[in-house]
Short mmCIF file of C-alpha atoms in Angstrom, two decimals:
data_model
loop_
_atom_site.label_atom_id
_atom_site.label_comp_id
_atom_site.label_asym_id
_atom_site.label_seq_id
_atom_site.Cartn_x
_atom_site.Cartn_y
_atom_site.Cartn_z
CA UNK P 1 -26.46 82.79 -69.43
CA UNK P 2 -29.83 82.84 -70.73
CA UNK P 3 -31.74 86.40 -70.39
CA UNK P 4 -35.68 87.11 -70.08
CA UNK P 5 -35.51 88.63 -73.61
CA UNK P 6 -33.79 85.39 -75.19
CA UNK P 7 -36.68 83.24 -74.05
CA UNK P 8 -40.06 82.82 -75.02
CA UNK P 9 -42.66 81.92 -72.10
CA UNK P 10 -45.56 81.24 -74.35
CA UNK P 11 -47.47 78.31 -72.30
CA UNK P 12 -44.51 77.84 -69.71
CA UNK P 13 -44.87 78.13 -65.92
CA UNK P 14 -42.23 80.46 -64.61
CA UNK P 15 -41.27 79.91 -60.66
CA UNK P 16 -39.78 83.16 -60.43
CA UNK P 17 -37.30 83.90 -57.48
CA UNK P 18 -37.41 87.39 -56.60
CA UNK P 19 -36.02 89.81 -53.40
CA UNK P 20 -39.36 91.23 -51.80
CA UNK P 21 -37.72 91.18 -48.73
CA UNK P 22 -39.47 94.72 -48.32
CA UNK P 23 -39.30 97.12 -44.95
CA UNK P 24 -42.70 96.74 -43.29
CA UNK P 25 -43.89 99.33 -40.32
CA UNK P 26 -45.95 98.49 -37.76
CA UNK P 27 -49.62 98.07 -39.82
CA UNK P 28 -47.82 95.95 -42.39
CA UNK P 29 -47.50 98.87 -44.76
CA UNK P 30 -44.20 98.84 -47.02
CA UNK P 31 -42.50 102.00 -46.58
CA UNK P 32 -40.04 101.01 -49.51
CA UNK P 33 -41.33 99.34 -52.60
CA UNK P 34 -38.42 99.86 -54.56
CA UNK P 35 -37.93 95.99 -55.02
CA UNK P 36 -41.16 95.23 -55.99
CA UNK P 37 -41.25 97.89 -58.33
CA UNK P 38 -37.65 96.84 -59.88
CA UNK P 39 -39.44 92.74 -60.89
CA UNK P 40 -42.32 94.31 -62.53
CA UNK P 41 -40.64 94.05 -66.38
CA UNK P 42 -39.28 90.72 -65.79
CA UNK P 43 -42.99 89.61 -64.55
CA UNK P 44 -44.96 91.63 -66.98
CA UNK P 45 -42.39 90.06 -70.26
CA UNK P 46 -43.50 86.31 -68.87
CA UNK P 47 -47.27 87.65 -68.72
CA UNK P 48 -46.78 89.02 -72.43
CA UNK P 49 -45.30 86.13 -74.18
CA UNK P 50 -48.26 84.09 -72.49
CA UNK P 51 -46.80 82.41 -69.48
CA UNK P 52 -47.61 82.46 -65.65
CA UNK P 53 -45.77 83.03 -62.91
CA UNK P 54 -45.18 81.84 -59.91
CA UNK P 55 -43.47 84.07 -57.41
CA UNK P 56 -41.14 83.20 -54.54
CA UNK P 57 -39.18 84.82 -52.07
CA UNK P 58 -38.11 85.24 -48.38
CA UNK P 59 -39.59 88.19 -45.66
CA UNK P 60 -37.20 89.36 -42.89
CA UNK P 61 -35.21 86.56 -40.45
CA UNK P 62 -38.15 83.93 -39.09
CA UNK P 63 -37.01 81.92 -36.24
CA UNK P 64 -37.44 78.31 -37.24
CA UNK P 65 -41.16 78.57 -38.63
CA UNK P 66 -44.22 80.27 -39.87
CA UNK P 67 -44.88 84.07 -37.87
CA UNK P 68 -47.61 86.41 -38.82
CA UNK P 69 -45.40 89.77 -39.31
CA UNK P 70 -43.33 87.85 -42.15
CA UNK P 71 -46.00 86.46 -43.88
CA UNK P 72 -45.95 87.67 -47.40
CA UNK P 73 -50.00 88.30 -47.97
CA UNK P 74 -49.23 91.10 -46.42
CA UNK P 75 -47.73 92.54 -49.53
CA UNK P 76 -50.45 91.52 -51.83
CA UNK P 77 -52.34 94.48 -52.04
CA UNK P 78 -48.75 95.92 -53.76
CA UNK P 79 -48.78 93.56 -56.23
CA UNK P 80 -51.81 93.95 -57.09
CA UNK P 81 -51.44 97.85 -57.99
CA UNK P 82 -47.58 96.72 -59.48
CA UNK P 83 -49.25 93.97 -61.72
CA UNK P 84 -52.23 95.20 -62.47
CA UNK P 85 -54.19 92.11 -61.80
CA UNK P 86 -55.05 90.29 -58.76
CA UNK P 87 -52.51 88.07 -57.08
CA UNK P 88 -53.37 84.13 -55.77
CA UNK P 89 -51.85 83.28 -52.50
CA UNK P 90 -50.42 79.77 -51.48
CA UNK P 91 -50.04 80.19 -48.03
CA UNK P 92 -47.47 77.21 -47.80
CA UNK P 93 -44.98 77.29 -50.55
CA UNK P 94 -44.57 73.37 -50.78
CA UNK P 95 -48.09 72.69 -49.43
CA UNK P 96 -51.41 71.20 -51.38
CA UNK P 97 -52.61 74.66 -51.61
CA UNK P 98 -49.38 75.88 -53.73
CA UNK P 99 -49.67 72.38 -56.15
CA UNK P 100 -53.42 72.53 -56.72
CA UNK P 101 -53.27 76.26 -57.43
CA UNK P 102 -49.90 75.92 -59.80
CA UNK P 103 -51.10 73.22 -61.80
CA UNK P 104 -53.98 75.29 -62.56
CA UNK P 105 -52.42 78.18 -63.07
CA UNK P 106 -53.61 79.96 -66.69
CA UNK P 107 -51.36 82.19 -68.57
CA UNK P 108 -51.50 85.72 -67.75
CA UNK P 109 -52.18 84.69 -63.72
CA UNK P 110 -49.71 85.23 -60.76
CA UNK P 111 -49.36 82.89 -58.04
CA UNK P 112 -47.16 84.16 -54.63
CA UNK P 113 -46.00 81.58 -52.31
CA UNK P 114 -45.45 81.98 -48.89
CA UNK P 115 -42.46 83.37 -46.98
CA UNK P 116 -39.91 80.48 -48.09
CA UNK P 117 -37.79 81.08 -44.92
CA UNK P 118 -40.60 79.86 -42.59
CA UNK P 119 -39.11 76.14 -44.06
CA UNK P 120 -35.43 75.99 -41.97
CA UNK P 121 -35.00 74.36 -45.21
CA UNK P 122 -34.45 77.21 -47.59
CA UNK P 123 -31.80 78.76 -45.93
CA UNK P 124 -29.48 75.42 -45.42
CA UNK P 125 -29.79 74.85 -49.29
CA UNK P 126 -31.74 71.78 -49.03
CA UNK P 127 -31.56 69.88 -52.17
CA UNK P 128 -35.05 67.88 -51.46
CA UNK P 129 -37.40 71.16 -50.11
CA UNK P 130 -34.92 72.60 -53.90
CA UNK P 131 -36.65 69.46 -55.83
CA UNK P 132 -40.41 70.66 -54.22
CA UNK P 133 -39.93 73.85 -55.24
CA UNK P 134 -39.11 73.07 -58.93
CA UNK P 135 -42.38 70.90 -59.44
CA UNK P 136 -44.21 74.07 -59.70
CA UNK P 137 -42.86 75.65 -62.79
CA UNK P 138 -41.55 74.48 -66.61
CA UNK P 139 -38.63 77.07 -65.96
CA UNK P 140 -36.78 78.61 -63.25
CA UNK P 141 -35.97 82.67 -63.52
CA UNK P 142 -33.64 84.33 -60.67
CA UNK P 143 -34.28 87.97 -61.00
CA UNK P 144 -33.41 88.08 -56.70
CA UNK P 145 -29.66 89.88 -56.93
CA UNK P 146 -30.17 90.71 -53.43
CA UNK P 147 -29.93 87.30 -52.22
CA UNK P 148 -27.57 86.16 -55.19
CA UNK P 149 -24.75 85.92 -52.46
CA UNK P 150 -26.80 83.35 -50.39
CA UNK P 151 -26.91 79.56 -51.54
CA UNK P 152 -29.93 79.20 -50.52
CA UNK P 153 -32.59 76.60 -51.56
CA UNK P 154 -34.76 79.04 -54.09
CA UNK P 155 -31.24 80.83 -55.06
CA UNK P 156 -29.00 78.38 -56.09
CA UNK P 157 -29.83 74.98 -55.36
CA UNK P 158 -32.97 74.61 -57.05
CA UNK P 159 -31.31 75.40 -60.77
CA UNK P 160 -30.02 72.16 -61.16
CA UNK P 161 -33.71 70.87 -61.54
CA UNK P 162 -33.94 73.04 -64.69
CA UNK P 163 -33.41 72.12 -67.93
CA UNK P 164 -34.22 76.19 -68.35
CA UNK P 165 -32.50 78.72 -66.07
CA UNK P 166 -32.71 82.21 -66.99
CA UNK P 167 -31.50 85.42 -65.85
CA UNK P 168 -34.59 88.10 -65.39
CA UNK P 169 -33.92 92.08 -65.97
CA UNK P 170 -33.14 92.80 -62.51
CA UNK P 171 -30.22 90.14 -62.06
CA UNK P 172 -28.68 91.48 -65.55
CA UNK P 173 -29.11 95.28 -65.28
CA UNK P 174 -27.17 94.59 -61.81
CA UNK P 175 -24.33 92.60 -62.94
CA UNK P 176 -24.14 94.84 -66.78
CA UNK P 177 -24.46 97.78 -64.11
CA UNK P 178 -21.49 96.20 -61.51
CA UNK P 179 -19.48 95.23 -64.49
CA UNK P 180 -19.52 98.52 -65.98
CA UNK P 181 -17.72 100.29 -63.00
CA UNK P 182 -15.55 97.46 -62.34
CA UNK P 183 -14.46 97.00 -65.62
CA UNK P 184 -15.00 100.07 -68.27
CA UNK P 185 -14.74 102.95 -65.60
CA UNK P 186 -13.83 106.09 -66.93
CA UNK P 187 -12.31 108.53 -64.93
CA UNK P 188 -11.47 109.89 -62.59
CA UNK P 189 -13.04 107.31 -60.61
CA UNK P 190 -14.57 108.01 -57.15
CA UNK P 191 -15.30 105.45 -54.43
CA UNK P 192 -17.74 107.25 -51.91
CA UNK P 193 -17.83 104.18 -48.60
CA UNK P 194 -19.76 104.94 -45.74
CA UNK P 195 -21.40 102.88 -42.67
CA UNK P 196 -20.45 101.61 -39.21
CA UNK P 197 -17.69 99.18 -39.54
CA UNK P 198 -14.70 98.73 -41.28
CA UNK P 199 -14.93 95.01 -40.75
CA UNK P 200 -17.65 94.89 -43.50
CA UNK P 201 -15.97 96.91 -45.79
CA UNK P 202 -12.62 96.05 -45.91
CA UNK P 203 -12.47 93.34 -49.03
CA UNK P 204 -14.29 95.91 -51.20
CA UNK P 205 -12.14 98.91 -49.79
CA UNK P 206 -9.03 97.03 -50.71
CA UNK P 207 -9.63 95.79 -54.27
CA UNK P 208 -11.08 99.47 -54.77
CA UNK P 209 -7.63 100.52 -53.62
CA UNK P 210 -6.33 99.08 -57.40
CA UNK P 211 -8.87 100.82 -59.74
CA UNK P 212 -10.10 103.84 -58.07
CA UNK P 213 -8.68 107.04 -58.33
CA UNK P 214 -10.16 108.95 -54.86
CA UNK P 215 -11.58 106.87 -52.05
CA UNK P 216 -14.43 109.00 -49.35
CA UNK P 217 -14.65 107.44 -46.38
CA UNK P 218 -17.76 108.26 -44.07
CA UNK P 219 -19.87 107.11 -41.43
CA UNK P 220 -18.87 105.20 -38.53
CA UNK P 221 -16.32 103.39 -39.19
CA UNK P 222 -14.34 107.07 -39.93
CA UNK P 223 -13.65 107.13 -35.92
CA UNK P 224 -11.85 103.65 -35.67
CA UNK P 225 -9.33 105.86 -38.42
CA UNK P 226 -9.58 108.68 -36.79
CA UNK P 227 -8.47 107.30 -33.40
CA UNK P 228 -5.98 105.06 -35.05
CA UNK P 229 -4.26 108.40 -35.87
CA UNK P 230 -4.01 109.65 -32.37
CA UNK P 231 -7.72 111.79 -32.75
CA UNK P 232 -10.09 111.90 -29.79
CA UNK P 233 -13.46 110.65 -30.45
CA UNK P 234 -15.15 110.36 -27.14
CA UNK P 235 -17.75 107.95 -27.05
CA UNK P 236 -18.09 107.27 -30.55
CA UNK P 237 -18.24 104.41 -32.41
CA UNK P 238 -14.76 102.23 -32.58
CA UNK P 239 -13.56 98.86 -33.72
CA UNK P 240 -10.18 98.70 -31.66
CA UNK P 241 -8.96 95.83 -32.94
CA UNK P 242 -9.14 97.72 -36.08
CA UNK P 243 -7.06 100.35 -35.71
CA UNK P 244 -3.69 98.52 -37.37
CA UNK P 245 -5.93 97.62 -40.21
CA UNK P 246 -7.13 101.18 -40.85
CA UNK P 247 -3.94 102.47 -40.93
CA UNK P 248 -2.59 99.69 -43.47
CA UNK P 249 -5.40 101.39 -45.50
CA UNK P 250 -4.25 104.47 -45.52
CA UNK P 251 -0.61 102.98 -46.04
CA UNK P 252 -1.85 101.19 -49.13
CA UNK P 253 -3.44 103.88 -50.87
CA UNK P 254 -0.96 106.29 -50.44
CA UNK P 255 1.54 103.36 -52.35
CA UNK P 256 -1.46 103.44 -55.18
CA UNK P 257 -1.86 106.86 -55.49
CA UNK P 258 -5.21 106.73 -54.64
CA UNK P 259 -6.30 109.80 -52.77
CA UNK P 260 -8.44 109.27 -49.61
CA UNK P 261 -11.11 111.98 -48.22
CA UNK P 262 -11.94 111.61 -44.61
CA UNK P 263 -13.72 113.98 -42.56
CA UNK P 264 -12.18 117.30 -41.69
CA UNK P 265 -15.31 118.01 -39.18
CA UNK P 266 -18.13 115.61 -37.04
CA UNK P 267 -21.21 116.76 -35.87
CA UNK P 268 -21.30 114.94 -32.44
CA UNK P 269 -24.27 114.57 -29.80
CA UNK P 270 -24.62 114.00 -26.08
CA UNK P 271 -26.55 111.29 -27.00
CA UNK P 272 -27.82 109.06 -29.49
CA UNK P 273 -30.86 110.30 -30.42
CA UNK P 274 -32.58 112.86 -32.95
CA UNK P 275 -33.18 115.05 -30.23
CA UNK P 276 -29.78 115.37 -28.69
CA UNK P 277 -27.68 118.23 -28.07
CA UNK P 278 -25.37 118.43 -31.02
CA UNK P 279 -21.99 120.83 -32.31
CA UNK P 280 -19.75 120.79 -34.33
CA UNK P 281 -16.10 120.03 -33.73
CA UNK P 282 -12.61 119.38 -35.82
CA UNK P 283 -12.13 115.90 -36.61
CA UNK P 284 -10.08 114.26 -33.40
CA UNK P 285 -11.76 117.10 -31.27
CA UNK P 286 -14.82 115.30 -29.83
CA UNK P 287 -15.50 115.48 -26.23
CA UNK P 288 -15.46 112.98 -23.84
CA UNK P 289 -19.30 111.71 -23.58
CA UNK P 290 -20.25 112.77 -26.96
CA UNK P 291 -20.16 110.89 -30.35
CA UNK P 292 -20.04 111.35 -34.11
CA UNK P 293 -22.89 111.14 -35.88
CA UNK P 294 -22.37 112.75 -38.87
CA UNK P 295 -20.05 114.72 -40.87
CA UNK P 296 -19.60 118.50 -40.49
CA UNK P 297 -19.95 121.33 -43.06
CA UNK P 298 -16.75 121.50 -43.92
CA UNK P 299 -16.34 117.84 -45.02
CA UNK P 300 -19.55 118.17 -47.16
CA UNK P 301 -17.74 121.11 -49.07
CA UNK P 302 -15.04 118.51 -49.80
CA UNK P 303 -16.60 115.75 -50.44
CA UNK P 304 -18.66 117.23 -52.71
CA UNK P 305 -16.38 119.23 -54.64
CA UNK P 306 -14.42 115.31 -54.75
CA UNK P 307 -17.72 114.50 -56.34
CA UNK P 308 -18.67 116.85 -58.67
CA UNK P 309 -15.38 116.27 -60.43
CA UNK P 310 -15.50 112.57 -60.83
CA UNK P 311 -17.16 110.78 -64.00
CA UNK P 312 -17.65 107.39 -61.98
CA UNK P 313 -19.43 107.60 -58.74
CA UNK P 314 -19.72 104.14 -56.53
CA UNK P 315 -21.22 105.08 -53.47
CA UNK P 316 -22.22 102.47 -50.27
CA UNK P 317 -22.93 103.15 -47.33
CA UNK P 318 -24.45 106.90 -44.99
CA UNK P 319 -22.22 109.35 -44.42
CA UNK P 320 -24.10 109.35 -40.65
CA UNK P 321 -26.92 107.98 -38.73
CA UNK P 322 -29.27 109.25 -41.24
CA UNK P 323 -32.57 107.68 -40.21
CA UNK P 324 -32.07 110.49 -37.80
CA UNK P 325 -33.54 113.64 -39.77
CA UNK P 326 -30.69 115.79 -37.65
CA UNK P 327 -28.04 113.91 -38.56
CA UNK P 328 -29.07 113.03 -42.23
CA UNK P 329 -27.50 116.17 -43.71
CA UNK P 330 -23.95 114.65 -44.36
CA UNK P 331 -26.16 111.67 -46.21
CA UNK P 332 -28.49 113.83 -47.93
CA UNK P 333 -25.64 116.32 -49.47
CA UNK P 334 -23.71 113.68 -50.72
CA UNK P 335 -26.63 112.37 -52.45
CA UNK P 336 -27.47 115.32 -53.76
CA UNK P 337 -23.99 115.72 -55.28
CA UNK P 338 -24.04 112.70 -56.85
CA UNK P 339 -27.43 113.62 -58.57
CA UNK P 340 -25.77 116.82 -59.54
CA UNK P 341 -23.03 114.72 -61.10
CA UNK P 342 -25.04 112.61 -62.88
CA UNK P 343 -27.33 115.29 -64.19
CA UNK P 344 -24.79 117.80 -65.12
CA UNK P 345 -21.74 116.43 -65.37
CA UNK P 346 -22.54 113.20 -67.20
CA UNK P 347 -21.29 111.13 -64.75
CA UNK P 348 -22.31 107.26 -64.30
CA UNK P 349 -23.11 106.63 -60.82
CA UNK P 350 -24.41 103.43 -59.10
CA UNK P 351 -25.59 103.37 -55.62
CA UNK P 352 -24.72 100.19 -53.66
CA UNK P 353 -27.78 98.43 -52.16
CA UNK P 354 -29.21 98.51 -48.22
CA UNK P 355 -29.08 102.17 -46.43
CA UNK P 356 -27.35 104.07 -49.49
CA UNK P 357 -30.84 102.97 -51.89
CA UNK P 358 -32.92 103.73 -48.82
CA UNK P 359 -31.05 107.46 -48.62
CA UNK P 360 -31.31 107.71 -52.24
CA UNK P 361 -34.62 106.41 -52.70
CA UNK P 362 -36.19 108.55 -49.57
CA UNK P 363 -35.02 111.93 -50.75
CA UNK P 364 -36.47 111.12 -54.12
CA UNK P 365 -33.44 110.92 -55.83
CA UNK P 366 -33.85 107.32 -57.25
CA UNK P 367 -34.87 108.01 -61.00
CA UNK P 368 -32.12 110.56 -60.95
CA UNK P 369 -28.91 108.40 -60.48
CA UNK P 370 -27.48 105.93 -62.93
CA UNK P 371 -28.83 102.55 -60.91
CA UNK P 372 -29.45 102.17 -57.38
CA UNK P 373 -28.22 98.72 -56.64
CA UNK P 374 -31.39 96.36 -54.59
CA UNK P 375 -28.71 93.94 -53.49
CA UNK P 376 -26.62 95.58 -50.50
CA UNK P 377 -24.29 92.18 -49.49
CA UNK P 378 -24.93 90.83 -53.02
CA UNK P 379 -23.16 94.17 -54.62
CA UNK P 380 -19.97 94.16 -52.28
CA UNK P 381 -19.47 90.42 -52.59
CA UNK P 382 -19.64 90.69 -56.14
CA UNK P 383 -17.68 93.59 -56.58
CA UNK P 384 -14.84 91.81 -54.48
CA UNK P 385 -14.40 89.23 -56.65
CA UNK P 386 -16.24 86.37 -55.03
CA UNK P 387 -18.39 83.88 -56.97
CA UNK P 388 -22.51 84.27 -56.16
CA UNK P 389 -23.67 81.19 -55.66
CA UNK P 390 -27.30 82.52 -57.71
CA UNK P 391 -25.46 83.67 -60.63
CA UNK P 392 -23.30 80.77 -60.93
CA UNK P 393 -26.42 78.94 -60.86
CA UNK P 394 -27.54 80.56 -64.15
CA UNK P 395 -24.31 79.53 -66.19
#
């Protein structure tokens, strides 16, 4: 696999895929710009050596064509301050507009094309909008790990129009970073998985099950166990179909020797919503009309203790409903025990992508793990084994 600092992009046009698939509020301002932030050594390397680049990448889920809240001028104005420079715009990524303003591209100059999902296209790995694409550049760079998982048009397809196919910084920190706690682990080894559903965590639980030595389980999906065991859980959330499978779960890692953490305690609401009446109850004790939203005290003590003693931290996924400040503190003590691992401890910890990097990254705690992961899906697909369709591209 060719790497960013194994090529030279003196006079070459680089069409640069990249994951600025950012969150927007309501005024088009990003509230997390930790994926722009993560491309700018990949673009500024290209801009040294005297290329150009061209940038490309999808906004949010467009139904079937072009719509003004996923148009990507609105992030402009970031790339600006990342770059340092101003940006062009193509506003149609296979258009005139994006041709006339490649070809005359001059090194040192950034082009952005528009939101590549507004083509129905991209996302069905269309080998002829692939072939469009490609005309822009001399070389094609993936640095999107985030959408690695996808064979999409700009993710995968396109690299077979590319004599040159190379890997930029973000795509190889994340698999050297990926590799490193699949492969040369040291121990004791800690899985911390969180989130609503064991349905999207079950592959990655179970081939954690044969390398990690203690498995945390958080979040939602911690009542489908907990009512699998005979627990009440009131109105919380549940997978019932589920139940047999979390309890093969435990089965298995208790044949592994892997010891699992679940919560001892739940803070539980009346309703869903910050402002809810809340307490605190022993796990299997919740009420009838209340729910789980976060884990109690008493499961923070253990979890973090669990923590603080491990020398490989993977964490994915909230602990609890953590986008409301109330029920963030299960989220927010686990983070900072992971921090205090890394920091103290010498521990190497990697933060799996989607609401884990948002926890991380809105307490401020970013620069103070190992890596925080930008590719949520990407991450757990890798990590169970399968083949991403954009890295396999780069081979």
């Amino acid at each position: 696999m060719k790497t960013v600092d194994s090529y030279n992009f003196k006079g070459k046009k680089a069409l640069v895929r990249v994951d600025f698939n950012v969150p927007l509020d309501g005024q088009y301002t990003i509230t997390d710009d930790t994926r722009i932030r993560a491309t700018i050594p990949t673009v500024m390397k290209i801009l040294n050596d005297g290329g150009s680049v061209i940038l490309m990448s999808h906004l949010g889920r467009p139904k079937g064509g072009p719509e003004e809240k996923y148009s990507l001028k609105h992030i402009l104005p970031a790339l600006k301050e990342a770059f340092g420079r101003d940006v062009k715009f193509a506003d149609d990524a296979i258009g005139q507009s994006a041709i006339d303003q490649a070809a005359a591209l001059k090194p040192g100059e950034i082009l952005l094309l528009e939101n590549l999902r507004f083509y129905k296209e991209e996302e069905k790995g269309d080998k002829n909008f692939a072939e469009k694409l490609s005309k822009l550049g001399d070389v094609w760079v993936n640095d999107a790990f985030g959408t690695a998982h996808r064979a999409h048009a700009s993710t995968a397809v396109i690299g077979q129009f590319f004599a040159d196919r190379v890997a930029g910084y973000v795509m190889q920190a994340e698999l050297d970073n990926a590799k490193k706690v699949l492969e040369h682990a040291e121990r004791p080894f800690t899985a911390i998985m969180g989130g609503a559903k064991i349905s999207d965590k079950i592959l990655i639980i179970e081939k954690l099950l044969d390398t990690v030595d203690n498995l945390i389980i958080g979040g939602g999906m911690t009542y489908t166990f907990t009512k699998a065991q005979g627990g009440h859980i009131g109105k919380s959330l549940l997978e019932a179909d589920k139940q047999d499978l979390a309890l093969e779960i435990l089965q298995k890692a208790k044949e592994k020797g892997v010891n699992i953490y679940m919560p001892v305690d739940n803070v539980c609401a009346d309703n869903f919503s910050n402002d809810a009446n809340r307490q605190t109850v022993a796990t299997g004790q919740i009420p009838d009309g209340w729910q789980g939203l976060d884990i109690g005290p008493d499961t923070i003590k253990q979890f973090t203790d669990v923590v603080l003693n491990s020398k490989t931290i993977l964490w994915n996924g909230p602990m609890g409903v953590f986008e409301f400040p109330n029920f963030a503190h299960g989220t927010d003590a686990i983070a900072k025990a992971v921090v205090k691992a890394t920091e103290e401890n010498g521990a190497f910890s990697l933060i799996g992508g989607g609401d884990s990097a948002s926890a991380v990254n809105q307490a401020g705690y970013g620069d103070r793990v190992s890596y925080v992961s930008t590719g949520g899906g990407a991450l757990l697909e890798y990590m169970e084994g399968k083949v991403l369709p954009g890295v396999a591209a780069l081979d």
